[in-house]
Protein backbone atom coordinates (compact mmCIF):
# COMPACT_ATOMS: atom_id res chain seq x y z
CA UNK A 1 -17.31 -63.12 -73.06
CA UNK A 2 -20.36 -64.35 -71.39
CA UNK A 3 -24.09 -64.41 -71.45
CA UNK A 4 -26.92 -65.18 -68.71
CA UNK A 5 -30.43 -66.10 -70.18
CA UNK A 6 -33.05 -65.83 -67.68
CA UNK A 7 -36.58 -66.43 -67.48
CA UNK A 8 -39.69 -68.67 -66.25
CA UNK A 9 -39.69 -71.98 -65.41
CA UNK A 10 -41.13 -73.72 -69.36
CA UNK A 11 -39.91 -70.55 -71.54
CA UNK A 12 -37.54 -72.63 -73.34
CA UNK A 13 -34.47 -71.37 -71.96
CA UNK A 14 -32.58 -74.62 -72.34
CA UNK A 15 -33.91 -76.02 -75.68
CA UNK A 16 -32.46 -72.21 -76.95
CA UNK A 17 -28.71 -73.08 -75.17
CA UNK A 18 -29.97 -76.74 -76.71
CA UNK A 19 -30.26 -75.50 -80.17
CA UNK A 20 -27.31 -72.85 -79.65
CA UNK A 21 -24.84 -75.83 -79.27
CA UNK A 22 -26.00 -77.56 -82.18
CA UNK A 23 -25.38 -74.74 -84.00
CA UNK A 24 -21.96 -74.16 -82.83
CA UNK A 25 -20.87 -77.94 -83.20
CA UNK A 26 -22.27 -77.84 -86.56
CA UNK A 27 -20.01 -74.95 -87.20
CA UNK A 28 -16.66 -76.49 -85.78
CA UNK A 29 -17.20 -74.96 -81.77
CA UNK A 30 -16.94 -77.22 -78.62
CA UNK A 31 -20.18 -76.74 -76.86
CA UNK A 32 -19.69 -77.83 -73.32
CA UNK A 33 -23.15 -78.55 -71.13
CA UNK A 34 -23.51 -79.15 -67.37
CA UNK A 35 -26.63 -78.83 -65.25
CA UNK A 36 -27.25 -77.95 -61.74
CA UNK A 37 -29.51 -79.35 -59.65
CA UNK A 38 -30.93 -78.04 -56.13
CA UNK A 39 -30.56 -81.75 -54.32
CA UNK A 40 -27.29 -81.85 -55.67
CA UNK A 41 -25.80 -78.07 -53.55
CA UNK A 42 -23.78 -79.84 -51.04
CA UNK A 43 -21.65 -81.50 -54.06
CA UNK A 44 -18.95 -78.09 -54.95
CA UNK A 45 -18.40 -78.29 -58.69
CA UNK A 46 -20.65 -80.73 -60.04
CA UNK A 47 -22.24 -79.13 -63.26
CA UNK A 48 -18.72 -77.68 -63.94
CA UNK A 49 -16.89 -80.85 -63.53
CA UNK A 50 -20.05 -83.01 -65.78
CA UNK A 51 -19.17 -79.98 -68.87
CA UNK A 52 -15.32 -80.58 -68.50
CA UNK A 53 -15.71 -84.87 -68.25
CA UNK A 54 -17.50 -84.16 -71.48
CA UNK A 55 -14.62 -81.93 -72.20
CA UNK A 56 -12.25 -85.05 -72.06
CA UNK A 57 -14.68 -87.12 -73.69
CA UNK A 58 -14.85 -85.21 -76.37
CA UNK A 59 -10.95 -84.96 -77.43
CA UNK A 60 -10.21 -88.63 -76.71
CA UNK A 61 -12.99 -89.69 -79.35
CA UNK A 62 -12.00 -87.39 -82.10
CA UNK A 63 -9.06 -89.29 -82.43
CA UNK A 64 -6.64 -86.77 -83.16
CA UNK A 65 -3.59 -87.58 -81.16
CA UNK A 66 -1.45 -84.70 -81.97
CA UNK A 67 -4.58 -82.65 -80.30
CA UNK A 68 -4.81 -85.13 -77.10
CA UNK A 69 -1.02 -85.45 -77.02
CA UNK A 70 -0.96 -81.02 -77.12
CA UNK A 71 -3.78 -80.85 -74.62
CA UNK A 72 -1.84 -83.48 -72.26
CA UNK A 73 1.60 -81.74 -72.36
CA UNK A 74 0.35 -77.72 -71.86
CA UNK A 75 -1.72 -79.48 -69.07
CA UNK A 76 1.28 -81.08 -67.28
CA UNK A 77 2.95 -77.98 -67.18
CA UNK A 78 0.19 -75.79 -66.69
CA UNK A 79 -1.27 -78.24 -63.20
CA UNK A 80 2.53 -79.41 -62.40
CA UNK A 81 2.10 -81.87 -59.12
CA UNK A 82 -1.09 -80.48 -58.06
CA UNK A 83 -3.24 -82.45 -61.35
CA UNK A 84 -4.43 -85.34 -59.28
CA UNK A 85 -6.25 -82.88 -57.35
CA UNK A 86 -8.36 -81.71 -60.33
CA UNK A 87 -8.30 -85.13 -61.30
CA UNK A 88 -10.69 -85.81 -58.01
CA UNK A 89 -12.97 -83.12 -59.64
CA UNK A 90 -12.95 -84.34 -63.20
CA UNK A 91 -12.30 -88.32 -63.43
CA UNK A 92 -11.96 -88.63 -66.77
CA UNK A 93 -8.99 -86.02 -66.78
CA UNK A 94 -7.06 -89.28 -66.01
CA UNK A 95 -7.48 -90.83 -69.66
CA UNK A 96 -5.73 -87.79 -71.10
CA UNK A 97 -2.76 -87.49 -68.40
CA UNK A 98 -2.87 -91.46 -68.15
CA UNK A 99 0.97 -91.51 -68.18
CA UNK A 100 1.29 -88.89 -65.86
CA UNK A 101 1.99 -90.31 -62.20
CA UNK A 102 0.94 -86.88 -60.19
CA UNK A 103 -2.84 -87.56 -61.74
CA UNK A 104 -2.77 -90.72 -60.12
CA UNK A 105 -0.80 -90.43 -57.05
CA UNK A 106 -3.14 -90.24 -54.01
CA UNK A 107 -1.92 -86.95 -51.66
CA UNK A 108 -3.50 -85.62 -49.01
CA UNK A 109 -6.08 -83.17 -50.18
CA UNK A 110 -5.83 -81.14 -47.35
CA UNK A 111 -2.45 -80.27 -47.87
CA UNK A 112 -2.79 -76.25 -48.35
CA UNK A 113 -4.41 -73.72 -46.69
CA UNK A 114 -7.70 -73.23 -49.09
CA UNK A 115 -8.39 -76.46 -50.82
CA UNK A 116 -11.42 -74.84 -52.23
CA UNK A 117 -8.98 -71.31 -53.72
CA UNK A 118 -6.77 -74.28 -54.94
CA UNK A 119 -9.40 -75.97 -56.91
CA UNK A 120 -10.50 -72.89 -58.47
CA UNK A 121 -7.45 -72.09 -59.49
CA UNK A 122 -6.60 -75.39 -61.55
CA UNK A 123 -9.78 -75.05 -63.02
CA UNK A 124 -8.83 -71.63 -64.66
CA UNK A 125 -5.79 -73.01 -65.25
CA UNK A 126 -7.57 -76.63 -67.02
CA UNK A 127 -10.07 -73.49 -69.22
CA UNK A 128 -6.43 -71.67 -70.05
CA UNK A 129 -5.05 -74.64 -71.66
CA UNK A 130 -8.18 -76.29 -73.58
CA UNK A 131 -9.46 -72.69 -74.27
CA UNK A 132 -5.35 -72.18 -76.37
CA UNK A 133 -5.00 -75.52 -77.61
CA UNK A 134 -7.57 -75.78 -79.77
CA UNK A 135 -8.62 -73.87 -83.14
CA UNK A 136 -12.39 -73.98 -82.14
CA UNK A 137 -14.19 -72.06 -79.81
CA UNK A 138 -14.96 -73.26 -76.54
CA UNK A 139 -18.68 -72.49 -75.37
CA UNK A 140 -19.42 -73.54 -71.71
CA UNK A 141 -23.17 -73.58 -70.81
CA UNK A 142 -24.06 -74.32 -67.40
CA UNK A 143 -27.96 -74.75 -66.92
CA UNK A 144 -30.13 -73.81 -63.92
CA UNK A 145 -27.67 -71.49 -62.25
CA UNK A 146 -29.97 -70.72 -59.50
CA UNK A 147 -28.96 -74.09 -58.05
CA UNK A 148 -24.97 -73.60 -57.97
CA UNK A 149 -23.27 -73.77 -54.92
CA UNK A 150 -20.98 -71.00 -53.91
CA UNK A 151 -17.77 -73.08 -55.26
CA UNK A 152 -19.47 -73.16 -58.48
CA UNK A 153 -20.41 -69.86 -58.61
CA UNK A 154 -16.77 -68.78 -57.22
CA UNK A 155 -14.91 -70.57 -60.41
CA UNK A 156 -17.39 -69.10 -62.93
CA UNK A 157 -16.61 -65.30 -61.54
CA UNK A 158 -12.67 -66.60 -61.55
CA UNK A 159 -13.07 -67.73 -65.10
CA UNK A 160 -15.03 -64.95 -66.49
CA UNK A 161 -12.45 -62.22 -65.10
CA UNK A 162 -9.22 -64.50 -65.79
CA UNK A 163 -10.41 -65.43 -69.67
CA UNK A 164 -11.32 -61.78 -70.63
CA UNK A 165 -7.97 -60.96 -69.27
CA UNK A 166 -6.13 -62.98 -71.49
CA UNK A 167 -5.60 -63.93 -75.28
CA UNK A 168 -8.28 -67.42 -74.68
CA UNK A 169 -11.49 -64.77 -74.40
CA UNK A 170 -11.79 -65.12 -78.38
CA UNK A 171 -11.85 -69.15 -78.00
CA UNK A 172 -13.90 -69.17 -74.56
CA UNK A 173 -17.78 -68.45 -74.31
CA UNK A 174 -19.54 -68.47 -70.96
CA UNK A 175 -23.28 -69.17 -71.56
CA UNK A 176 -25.58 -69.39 -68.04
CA UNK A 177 -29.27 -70.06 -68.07
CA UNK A 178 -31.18 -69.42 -64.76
């Protein structure tokens, strides 16, 4: 499920997503922010990789290892060999897969065809396994979407068809403000 709030620059767009996320984490959610920014268009995933470092921020500091150690095991099977690649996208992936040599392992990046297609896809992949291993709904909010770059926007279309496809649409919530 999704939602786009749109509007005039100063309508309070973001302190509603602001106060939305609040409310969630008050109520047991994950509330996930990243921001776009229009100097920041040649950089492909960069609000979507901030939301998901805050992603593994988040599960390392609640301290609950049979969580982390959950998250860390449906991820190795879920990225396989290809996690240090994602790991270029979201750094702090590497303090939950620390023990996992692939994450760390330095391979060629342009060893497929579509780097980009690849990228997207382990993303979908990283929302499948957070979005099922956990009890509390995920809400991603990505700010100022009229400054996403076409990667960006390219994973959020993925996301939104793959996760209302599948049993994680009840524990993932796509929330866009432009």
């Amino acid at each position: 499920e999704f939602a786009i709030v749109s509007g005039s620059s100063g309508t309070g767009k973001s302190v509603l997503a602001s106060r939305l996320g609040r409310y969630i984490v008050a109520n047991g959610g994950i509330f996930l922010s990243g921001k776009f920014d229009q100097l920041k268009q040649s950089e492909p995933f960069s609000a979507v990789a901030g939301a998901f470092n805050e992603y593994c921020d988040v599960i390392l500091s609640n301290g609950r290892c049979n969580r982390v150690s959950l998250v860390e095991s449906r991820l190795r099977v879920a990225l396989g060999q290809e996690a240090h690649h994602l790991v270029k996208v979201i750094p702090n992936l590497r303090n939950i897969l620390i023990k996992d040599e692939a994450a760390n392992c330095g391979h060629d990046e342009y060893d497929c065809v579509d780097p980009r297609k690849r990228l997207e896809y382990l993303l979908c992949q990283f929302v499948a396994v957070i979005s099922t291993s956990s009890s509390a709904p995920i809400t991603l909010f990505l700010d100022d979407l009229q400054w996403a770059d076409e990667a960006s926007i390219e994973v959020i279309k993925r996301l939104l068809l793959t996760s209302g496809a599948s049993h994680q649409s009840k524990s993932f919530f796509f929330l866009g403000c432009c």
